[in-house]
Amino acid sequence: MQKVNWRAVVLTTTTALVVVVTAALGTWQLGRADQKNTLQSLIDSRANEQPWGNADVLTTTAPDDGLHRRVTLQGVWQSDATVLLDNRPMGGQVGFWVISPLRLSGSERVVLVNRGWVARDFMDRTRIPPFETPVKAVEVQGRLTPPVSALYELAPAPPGPMRQNVVLADYARETGLDFLPITVVQTDPSAGGLSREWPVITAKVHTHYGYAAQWFSLSALCAGLYLWFQWIAPRRKRNPHGKQAR
C-alpha cells in the first residue's frame, strides 16, 4: 500500500481553502461596488430632481423615504429643544453639530435638522458657542440624510444641551415633539455663526474595486506559488535540461 503524503494533503487543502476564500472576498467586493454604483446613481438623480416641500415630507413614513433628495421647508425652530453634539469635527477643527427641531408650518409635525457646525470653546468646555436661532418662521434648504451618526459613549449623557448622541425615539420622548422619521442636513450658505461645509456625498466605489483587485491578486499568487513549488519546480529539478527519458 502506498504511504499517504500527509504533508502534501495538508498543503493542497490549505492552498485550495485560501484560494477559494480570497476569490470569494474579491467577488464580494465587486458586489459591494455594484451596490455602491446603484447608490451613487440614486444620489446623482435625486440631486437633480425638484426639492420636496412641506407637503411631501409630511407623507414620509420611513427614514429612507426620499433619501438624498433636496428639500425646501418652511417652519419655526423649536429652540428650547436644540442640542449640541460633541466631538464632531469640521475642517480639521473640533466642535459641535447644532441639532434643532423644525416645526413645519401648518402642522404639528417636526423634522430633525442638522443646522451646521460651531467650534468648541477650549477655555471653557461647558460654554455654549454663540449662534443665531431666528424666532420667526424660516425657510430651510437642505437634503434628506440617514439618521445622525452615533459615536461611542461610556455612559448615557446627563440632561442638557451638550451631548454625544441623539436618538430620535428617545429625543421625541424627552421633548414631547411629534417627529417625522426623517433627518435633514441644512445646506443654506453658512450664516448666523454656523458653518455648513459638508463633505460631498460619494459612494466611494473605487475603494471596493481596489480591495477586489487585492483579493484576486492574493488568490492568484497562492495558486501560482502552489503550482510552482509542488509541480513545476520538482519536475525541473528531476529533468534540469529538459531531456526526455529513453
PDB file of C-alpha atoms in Angstrom:
ATOM      1  CA  MET A   1       0.000   0.000   0.000  1.00  0.00           C
ATOM      2  CA  GLN A   2       1.324   3.397  -0.964  1.00  0.00           C
ATOM      3  CA  LYS A   3       2.003   5.661   2.000  1.00  0.00           C
ATOM      4  CA  VAL A   4      -0.160   8.799   2.136  1.00  0.00           C
ATOM      5  CA  ASN A   5       1.855  12.016   1.892  1.00  0.00           C
ATOM      6  CA  TRP A   6       0.025  13.966   4.592  1.00  0.00           C
ATOM      7  CA  ARG A   7       2.238  16.988   4.126  1.00  0.00           C
ATOM      8  CA  ALA A   8       1.103  17.277   0.519  1.00  0.00           C
ATOM      9  CA  VAL A   9      -2.544  16.715   1.517  1.00  0.00           C
ATOM     10  CA  VAL A  10      -2.437  19.458   4.145  1.00  0.00           C
ATOM     11  CA  LEU A  11      -0.634  21.855   1.814  1.00  0.00           C
ATOM     12  CA  THR A  12      -3.071  21.209  -1.038  1.00  0.00           C
ATOM     13  CA  THR A  13      -6.123  21.579   1.208  1.00  0.00           C
ATOM     14  CA  THR A  14      -4.812  24.783   2.803  1.00  0.00           C
ATOM     15  CA  THR A  15      -3.938  26.302  -0.561  1.00  0.00           C
ATOM     16  CA  ALA A  16      -7.345  25.432  -2.019  1.00  0.00           C
ATOM     17  CA  LEU A  17      -9.066  26.944   1.006  1.00  0.00           C
ATOM     18  CA  VAL A  18      -7.059  30.184   0.771  1.00  0.00           C
ATOM     19  CA  VAL A  19      -7.675  30.475  -2.976  1.00  0.00           C
ATOM     20  CA  VAL A  20     -11.432  29.915  -2.580  1.00  0.00           C
ATOM     21  CA  VAL A  21     -11.776  32.338   0.358  1.00  0.00           C
ATOM     22  CA  THR A  22      -9.747  35.147  -1.237  1.00  0.00           C
ATOM     23  CA  ALA A  23     -11.578  34.743  -4.543  1.00  0.00           C
ATOM     24  CA  ALA A  24     -14.905  34.858  -2.691  1.00  0.00           C
ATOM     25  CA  LEU A  25     -13.832  38.032  -0.892  1.00  0.00           C
ATOM     26  CA  GLY A  26     -12.877  39.605  -4.216  1.00  0.00           C
ATOM     27  CA  THR A  27     -16.264  38.665  -5.657  1.00  0.00           C
ATOM     28  CA  TRP A  28     -17.976  40.126  -2.578  1.00  0.00           C
ATOM     29  CA  GLN A  29     -16.115  43.404  -3.056  1.00  0.00           C
ATOM     30  CA  LEU A  30     -17.287  43.543  -6.678  1.00  0.00           C
ATOM     31  CA  GLY A  31     -20.839  43.023  -5.423  1.00  0.00           C
ATOM     32  CA  ARG A  32     -20.399  45.877  -2.979  1.00  0.00           C
ATOM     33  CA  ALA A  33     -19.112  48.026  -5.833  1.00  0.00           C
ATOM     34  CA  ASP A  34     -22.283  47.268  -7.817  1.00  0.00           C
ATOM     35  CA  GLN A  35     -24.386  48.265  -4.803  1.00  0.00           C
ATOM     36  CA  LYS A  36     -22.419  51.494  -4.415  1.00  0.00           C
ATOM     37  CA  ASN A  37     -22.825  52.238  -8.141  1.00  0.00           C
ATOM     38  CA  THR A  38     -26.573  51.908  -7.701  1.00  0.00           C
ATOM     39  CA  LEU A  39     -26.437  54.183  -4.655  1.00  0.00           C
ATOM     40  CA  GLN A  40     -24.345  56.770  -6.493  1.00  0.00           C
ATOM     41  CA  SER A  41     -26.833  56.760  -9.373  1.00  0.00           C
ATOM     42  CA  LEU A  42     -29.636  57.359  -6.860  1.00  0.00           C
ATOM     43  CA  ILE A  43     -27.727  60.232  -5.224  1.00  0.00           C
ATOM     44  CA  ASP A  44     -26.997  61.855  -8.577  1.00  0.00           C
ATOM     45  CA  SER A  45     -30.550  61.509  -9.865  1.00  0.00           C
ATOM     46  CA  ARG A  46     -32.190  62.844  -6.711  1.00  0.00           C
ATOM     47  CA  ALA A  47     -29.786  65.787  -6.613  1.00  0.00           C
ATOM     48  CA  ASN A  48     -31.243  66.882  -9.953  1.00  0.00           C
ATOM     49  CA  GLU A  49     -34.902  66.394  -9.020  1.00  0.00           C
ATOM     50  CA  GLN A  50     -37.224  69.084  -7.755  1.00  0.00           C
ATOM     51  CA  PRO A  51     -36.871  69.597  -3.986  1.00  0.00           C
ATOM     52  CA  TRP A  52     -39.569  68.347  -1.686  1.00  0.00           C
ATOM     53  CA  GLY A  53     -41.651  70.811   0.299  1.00  0.00           C
ATOM     54  CA  ASN A  54     -43.656  70.545   3.499  1.00  0.00           C
ATOM     55  CA  ALA A  55     -46.479  68.558   1.894  1.00  0.00           C
ATOM     56  CA  ASP A  56     -44.050  65.990   0.506  1.00  0.00           C
ATOM     57  CA  VAL A  57     -42.130  65.306   3.716  1.00  0.00           C
ATOM     58  CA  LEU A  58     -45.380  65.086   5.693  1.00  0.00           C
ATOM     59  CA  THR A  59     -46.193  61.919   3.739  1.00  0.00           C
ATOM     60  CA  THR A  60     -42.936  60.156   4.697  1.00  0.00           C
ATOM     61  CA  THR A  61     -43.296  57.031   6.805  1.00  0.00           C
ATOM     62  CA  ALA A  62     -39.731  55.640   6.924  1.00  0.00           C
ATOM     63  CA  PRO A  63     -36.196  57.072   7.339  1.00  0.00           C
ATOM     64  CA  ASP A  64     -35.266  56.037   3.775  1.00  0.00           C
ATOM     65  CA  ASP A  65     -38.177  57.838   2.122  1.00  0.00           C
ATOM     66  CA  GLY A  66     -36.685  60.351  -0.297  1.00  0.00           C
ATOM     67  CA  LEU A  67     -33.163  59.741   0.984  1.00  0.00           C
ATOM     68  CA  HIS A  68     -30.613  62.217  -0.528  1.00  0.00           C
ATOM     69  CA  ARG A  69     -33.402  64.323  -2.055  1.00  0.00           C
ATOM     70  CA  ARG A  70     -33.213  68.099  -1.747  1.00  0.00           C
ATOM     71  CA  VAL A  71     -35.844  69.801   0.408  1.00  0.00           C
ATOM     72  CA  THR A  72     -37.115  73.341   0.914  1.00  0.00           C
ATOM     73  CA  LEU A  73     -39.105  73.528   4.142  1.00  0.00           C
ATOM     74  CA  GLN A  74     -40.955  76.295   5.965  1.00  0.00           C
ATOM     75  CA  GLY A  75     -41.354  76.242   9.701  1.00  0.00           C
ATOM     76  CA  VAL A  76     -40.336  77.546  13.107  1.00  0.00           C
ATOM     77  CA  TRP A  77     -37.295  76.425  15.085  1.00  0.00           C
ATOM     78  CA  GLN A  78     -38.047  74.781  18.432  1.00  0.00           C
ATOM     79  CA  SER A  79     -35.035  76.419  20.030  1.00  0.00           C
ATOM     80  CA  ASP A  80     -35.708  75.106  23.541  1.00  0.00           C
ATOM     81  CA  ALA A  81     -35.072  71.576  22.256  1.00  0.00           C
ATOM     82  CA  THR A  82     -31.785  72.374  20.479  1.00  0.00           C
ATOM     83  CA  VAL A  83     -28.878  70.084  21.326  1.00  0.00           C
ATOM     84  CA  LEU A  84     -25.164  70.267  20.512  1.00  0.00           C
ATOM     85  CA  LEU A  85     -23.471  67.002  19.552  1.00  0.00           C
ATOM     86  CA  ASP A  86     -19.892  66.915  20.801  1.00  0.00           C
ATOM     87  CA  ASN A  87     -16.752  65.623  19.061  1.00  0.00           C
ATOM     88  CA  ARG A  88     -17.953  66.440  15.542  1.00  0.00           C
ATOM     89  CA  PRO A  89     -15.028  67.849  13.532  1.00  0.00           C
ATOM     90  CA  MET A  90     -15.210  70.102  10.500  1.00  0.00           C
ATOM     91  CA  GLY A  91     -12.285  71.439   8.521  1.00  0.00           C
ATOM     92  CA  GLY A  92      -9.825  69.801  10.912  1.00  0.00           C
ATOM     93  CA  GLN A  93     -11.305  71.586  13.963  1.00  0.00           C
ATOM     94  CA  VAL A  94     -13.159  70.093  16.912  1.00  0.00           C
ATOM     95  CA  GLY A  95     -16.644  71.358  17.628  1.00  0.00           C
ATOM     96  CA  PHE A  96     -20.360  70.634  17.738  1.00  0.00           C
ATOM     97  CA  TRP A  97     -23.158  69.831  15.357  1.00  0.00           C
ATOM     98  CA  VAL A  98     -26.159  72.002  16.175  1.00  0.00           C
ATOM     99  CA  ILE A  99     -29.323  69.876  16.054  1.00  0.00           C
ATOM    100  CA  SER A 100     -32.695  71.626  16.177  1.00  0.00           C
ATOM    101  CA  PRO A 101     -36.295  70.502  15.600  1.00  0.00           C
ATOM    102  CA  LEU A 102     -38.202  72.430  12.920  1.00  0.00           C
ATOM    103  CA  ARG A 103     -41.978  72.523  13.382  1.00  0.00           C
ATOM    104  CA  LEU A 104     -43.410  72.579   9.874  1.00  0.00           C
ATOM    105  CA  SER A 105     -45.745  75.444   9.014  1.00  0.00           C
ATOM    106  CA  GLY A 106     -49.399  74.426   9.084  1.00  0.00           C
ATOM    107  CA  SER A 107     -48.675  71.222  11.010  1.00  0.00           C
ATOM    108  CA  GLU A 108     -47.710  69.906  14.431  1.00  0.00           C
ATOM    109  CA  ARG A 109     -45.193  67.541  12.888  1.00  0.00           C
ATOM    110  CA  VAL A 110     -41.500  68.222  13.451  1.00  0.00           C
ATOM    111  CA  VAL A 111     -38.365  67.468  11.425  1.00  0.00           C
ATOM    112  CA  LEU A 112     -34.930  66.919  12.982  1.00  0.00           C
ATOM    113  CA  VAL A 113     -32.426  69.263  11.298  1.00  0.00           C
ATOM    114  CA  ASN A 114     -28.635  69.312  11.495  1.00  0.00           C
ATOM    115  CA  ARG A 115     -28.265  73.069  11.173  1.00  0.00           C
ATOM    116  CA  GLY A 116     -24.478  73.290  10.993  1.00  0.00           C
ATOM    117  CA  TRP A 117     -21.273  73.315  12.987  1.00  0.00           C
ATOM    118  CA  VAL A 118     -19.744  75.569  15.655  1.00  0.00           C
ATOM    119  CA  ALA A 119     -16.265  75.456  17.177  1.00  0.00           C
ATOM    120  CA  ARG A 120     -15.687  74.401  20.783  1.00  0.00           C
ATOM    121  CA  ASP A 121     -14.510  76.920  23.384  1.00  0.00           C
ATOM    122  CA  PHE A 122     -11.371  75.234  24.763  1.00  0.00           C
ATOM    123  CA  MET A 123     -11.069  77.770  27.588  1.00  0.00           C
ATOM    124  CA  ASP A 124     -14.477  76.779  28.954  1.00  0.00           C
ATOM    125  CA  ARG A 125     -15.738  73.399  27.741  1.00  0.00           C
ATOM    126  CA  THR A 126     -19.154  73.978  29.313  1.00  0.00           C
ATOM    127  CA  ARG A 127     -19.729  77.220  27.417  1.00  0.00           C
ATOM    128  CA  ILE A 128     -22.204  77.026  24.548  1.00  0.00           C
ATOM    129  CA  PRO A 129     -20.699  78.706  21.474  1.00  0.00           C
ATOM    130  CA  PRO A 130     -22.745  81.620  20.130  1.00  0.00           C
ATOM    131  CA  PHE A 131     -25.007  81.091  17.130  1.00  0.00           C
ATOM    132  CA  GLU A 132     -28.246  82.652  15.950  1.00  0.00           C
ATOM    133  CA  THR A 133     -31.653  80.975  16.024  1.00  0.00           C
ATOM    134  CA  PRO A 134     -34.433  83.017  14.352  1.00  0.00           C
ATOM    135  CA  VAL A 135     -37.670  83.105  16.319  1.00  0.00           C
ATOM    136  CA  LYS A 136     -39.892  83.781  13.307  1.00  0.00           C
ATOM    137  CA  ALA A 137     -40.813  81.394  10.529  1.00  0.00           C
ATOM    138  CA  VAL A 138     -37.849  80.415   8.341  1.00  0.00           C
ATOM    139  CA  GLU A 139     -37.227  78.654   5.044  1.00  0.00           C
ATOM    140  CA  VAL A 140     -34.692  75.856   5.278  1.00  0.00           C
ATOM    141  CA  GLN A 141     -32.890  74.375   2.299  1.00  0.00           C
ATOM    142  CA  GLY A 142     -31.275  71.008   2.797  1.00  0.00           C
ATOM    143  CA  ARG A 143     -31.226  67.344   1.878  1.00  0.00           C
ATOM    144  CA  LEU A 144     -32.680  64.232   3.429  1.00  0.00           C
ATOM    145  CA  THR A 145     -29.988  62.115   5.057  1.00  0.00           C
ATOM    146  CA  PRO A 146     -29.696  58.949   7.153  1.00  0.00           C
ATOM    147  CA  PRO A 147     -30.175  59.369  10.932  1.00  0.00           C
ATOM    148  CA  VAL A 148     -27.447  61.285  12.761  1.00  0.00           C
ATOM    149  CA  SER A 149     -24.436  59.015  13.220  1.00  0.00           C
ATOM    150  CA  ALA A 150     -23.829  57.792  16.755  1.00  0.00           C
ATOM    151  CA  LEU A 151     -20.458  57.897  18.499  1.00  0.00           C
ATOM    152  CA  TYR A 152     -19.348  55.510  21.223  1.00  0.00           C
ATOM    153  CA  GLU A 153     -20.036  56.737  24.748  1.00  0.00           C
ATOM    154  CA  LEU A 154     -19.208  55.099  28.051  1.00  0.00           C
ATOM    155  CA  ALA A 155     -22.457  56.137  29.731  1.00  0.00           C
ATOM    156  CA  PRO A 156     -25.670  57.967  28.824  1.00  0.00           C
ATOM    157  CA  ALA A 157     -25.238  61.725  28.673  1.00  0.00           C
ATOM    158  CA  PRO A 158     -26.719  63.765  31.527  1.00  0.00           C
ATOM    159  CA  PRO A 159     -29.632  66.081  30.720  1.00  0.00           C
ATOM    160  CA  GLY A 160     -28.562  69.263  28.988  1.00  0.00           C
ATOM    161  CA  PRO A 161     -27.915  70.760  25.572  1.00  0.00           C
ATOM    162  CA  MET A 162     -24.445  69.211  25.163  1.00  0.00           C
ATOM    163  CA  ARG A 163     -24.332  65.502  24.493  1.00  0.00           C
ATOM    164  CA  GLN A 164     -22.597  62.854  22.415  1.00  0.00           C
ATOM    165  CA  ASN A 165     -25.548  61.388  20.520  1.00  0.00           C
ATOM    166  CA  VAL A 166     -29.197  61.923  19.779  1.00  0.00           C
ATOM    167  CA  VAL A 167     -31.597  59.027  19.136  1.00  0.00           C
ATOM    168  CA  LEU A 168     -34.814  60.171  17.501  1.00  0.00           C
ATOM    169  CA  ALA A 169     -37.176  57.959  19.541  1.00  0.00           C
ATOM    170  CA  ASP A 170     -35.565  58.967  22.850  1.00  0.00           C
ATOM    171  CA  TYR A 171     -35.396  62.606  21.765  1.00  0.00           C
ATOM    172  CA  ALA A 172     -39.122  62.568  20.951  1.00  0.00           C
ATOM    173  CA  ARG A 173     -39.981  61.231  24.422  1.00  0.00           C
ATOM    174  CA  GLU A 174     -37.679  63.802  26.018  1.00  0.00           C
ATOM    175  CA  THR A 175     -39.122  66.795  24.164  1.00  0.00           C
ATOM    176  CA  GLY A 176     -42.708  65.662  23.645  1.00  0.00           C
ATOM    177  CA  LEU A 177     -42.469  66.658  19.974  1.00  0.00           C
ATOM    178  CA  ASP A 178     -44.097  64.729  17.135  1.00  0.00           C
ATOM    179  CA  PHE A 179     -41.128  63.917  14.905  1.00  0.00           C
ATOM    180  CA  LEU A 180     -41.285  62.687  11.343  1.00  0.00           C
ATOM    181  CA  PRO A 181     -38.981  59.663  10.790  1.00  0.00           C
ATOM    182  CA  ILE A 182     -36.505  61.651   8.679  1.00  0.00           C
ATOM    183  CA  THR A 183     -33.411  63.783   9.166  1.00  0.00           C
ATOM    184  CA  VAL A 184     -32.395  66.893   7.226  1.00  0.00           C
ATOM    185  CA  VAL A 185     -28.941  68.422   6.824  1.00  0.00           C
ATOM    186  CA  GLN A 186     -29.269  72.148   6.198  1.00  0.00           C
ATOM    187  CA  THR A 187     -27.339  73.297   3.132  1.00  0.00           C
ATOM    188  CA  ASP A 188     -28.055  77.036   3.073  1.00  0.00           C
ATOM    189  CA  PRO A 189     -24.885  79.168   2.902  1.00  0.00           C
ATOM    190  CA  SER A 190     -23.120  79.440   6.265  1.00  0.00           C
ATOM    191  CA  ALA A 191     -24.745  82.102   8.435  1.00  0.00           C
ATOM    192  CA  GLY A 192     -25.589  83.028  11.997  1.00  0.00           C
ATOM    193  CA  GLY A 193     -22.348  81.623  13.384  1.00  0.00           C
ATOM    194  CA  LEU A 194     -22.931  78.190  11.858  1.00  0.00           C
ATOM    195  CA  SER A 195     -20.637  76.571   9.277  1.00  0.00           C
ATOM    196  CA  ARG A 196     -22.082  74.218   6.668  1.00  0.00           C
ATOM    197  CA  GLU A 197     -19.044  72.985   4.765  1.00  0.00           C
ATOM    198  CA  TRP A 198     -20.440  69.477   4.474  1.00  0.00           C
ATOM    199  CA  PRO A 199     -18.382  66.840   2.625  1.00  0.00           C
ATOM    200  CA  VAL A 200     -19.541  65.909  -0.852  1.00  0.00           C
ATOM    201  CA  ILE A 201     -21.638  62.738  -0.784  1.00  0.00           C
ATOM    202  CA  THR A 202     -19.932  59.937  -2.706  1.00  0.00           C
ATOM    203  CA  ALA A 203     -20.358  56.182  -2.701  1.00  0.00           C
ATOM    204  CA  LYS A 204     -16.542  55.607  -2.922  1.00  0.00           C
ATOM    205  CA  VAL A 205     -16.908  52.837  -5.487  1.00  0.00           C
ATOM    206  CA  HIS A 206     -13.212  52.779  -6.434  1.00  0.00           C
ATOM    207  CA  THR A 207     -12.282  51.653  -2.920  1.00  0.00           C
ATOM    208  CA  HIS A 208     -14.149  48.383  -3.470  1.00  0.00           C
ATOM    209  CA  TYR A 209     -12.520  47.852  -6.859  1.00  0.00           C
ATOM    210  CA  GLY A 210      -9.136  48.303  -5.193  1.00  0.00           C
ATOM    211  CA  TYR A 211      -9.953  45.774  -2.476  1.00  0.00           C
ATOM    212  CA  ALA A 212     -11.267  43.321  -5.083  1.00  0.00           C
ATOM    213  CA  ALA A 213      -8.028  43.604  -7.065  1.00  0.00           C
ATOM    214  CA  GLN A 214      -6.017  42.889  -3.906  1.00  0.00           C
ATOM    215  CA  TRP A 215      -8.052  39.780  -3.025  1.00  0.00           C
ATOM    216  CA  PHE A 216      -7.936  38.387  -6.560  1.00  0.00           C
ATOM    217  CA  SER A 217      -4.185  39.064  -6.735  1.00  0.00           C
ATOM    218  CA  LEU A 218      -3.663  37.187  -3.458  1.00  0.00           C
ATOM    219  CA  SER A 219      -5.761  34.310  -4.752  1.00  0.00           C
ATOM    220  CA  ALA A 220      -3.737  34.136  -7.971  1.00  0.00           C
ATOM    221  CA  LEU A 221      -0.465  34.403  -6.032  1.00  0.00           C
ATOM    222  CA  CYS A 222      -1.339  31.480  -3.759  1.00  0.00           C
ATOM    223  CA  ALA A 223      -2.381  29.331  -6.711  1.00  0.00           C
ATOM    224  CA  GLY A 224       0.760  30.277  -8.633  1.00  0.00           C
ATOM    225  CA  LEU A 225       3.092  29.518  -5.736  1.00  0.00           C
ATOM    226  CA  TYR A 226       1.435  26.167  -5.187  1.00  0.00           C
ATOM    227  CA  LEU A 227       1.793  25.187  -8.841  1.00  0.00           C
ATOM    228  CA  TRP A 228       5.411  26.314  -8.925  1.00  0.00           C
ATOM    229  CA  PHE A 229       6.675  24.601  -5.773  1.00  0.00           C
ATOM    230  CA  GLN A 230       4.510  21.461  -6.000  1.00  0.00           C
ATOM    231  CA  TRP A 231       4.579  20.775  -9.737  1.00  0.00           C
ATOM    232  CA  ILE A 232       6.858  22.892 -11.906  1.00  0.00           C
ATOM    233  CA  ALA A 233       9.950  23.195  -9.679  1.00  0.00           C
ATOM    234  CA  PRO A 234      10.122  19.428  -8.770  1.00  0.00           C
ATOM    235  CA  ARG A 235       9.834  18.434 -12.429  1.00  0.00           C
ATOM    236  CA  ARG A 236      12.519  20.913 -13.449  1.00  0.00           C
ATOM    237  CA  LYS A 237      14.741  19.514 -10.712  1.00  0.00           C
ATOM    238  CA  ARG A 238      14.245  15.929 -11.897  1.00  0.00           C
ATOM    239  CA  ASN A 239      14.850  16.917 -15.532  1.00  0.00           C
ATOM    240  CA  PRO A 240      17.049  20.050 -15.392  1.00  0.00           C
ATOM    241  CA  HIS A 241      17.977  20.025 -19.112  1.00  0.00           C
ATOM    242  CA  GLY A 242      14.575  19.201 -20.415  1.00  0.00           C
ATOM    243  CA  LYS A 243      15.773  15.833 -21.870  1.00  0.00           C
ATOM    244  CA  GLN A 244      13.274  13.115 -22.380  1.00  0.00           C
ATOM    245  CA  ALA A 245      13.991   9.792 -20.738  1.00  0.00           C
ATOM    246  CA  ARG A 246      14.540   6.847 -23.174  1.00  0.00           C
TER     247      ARG A 246
END
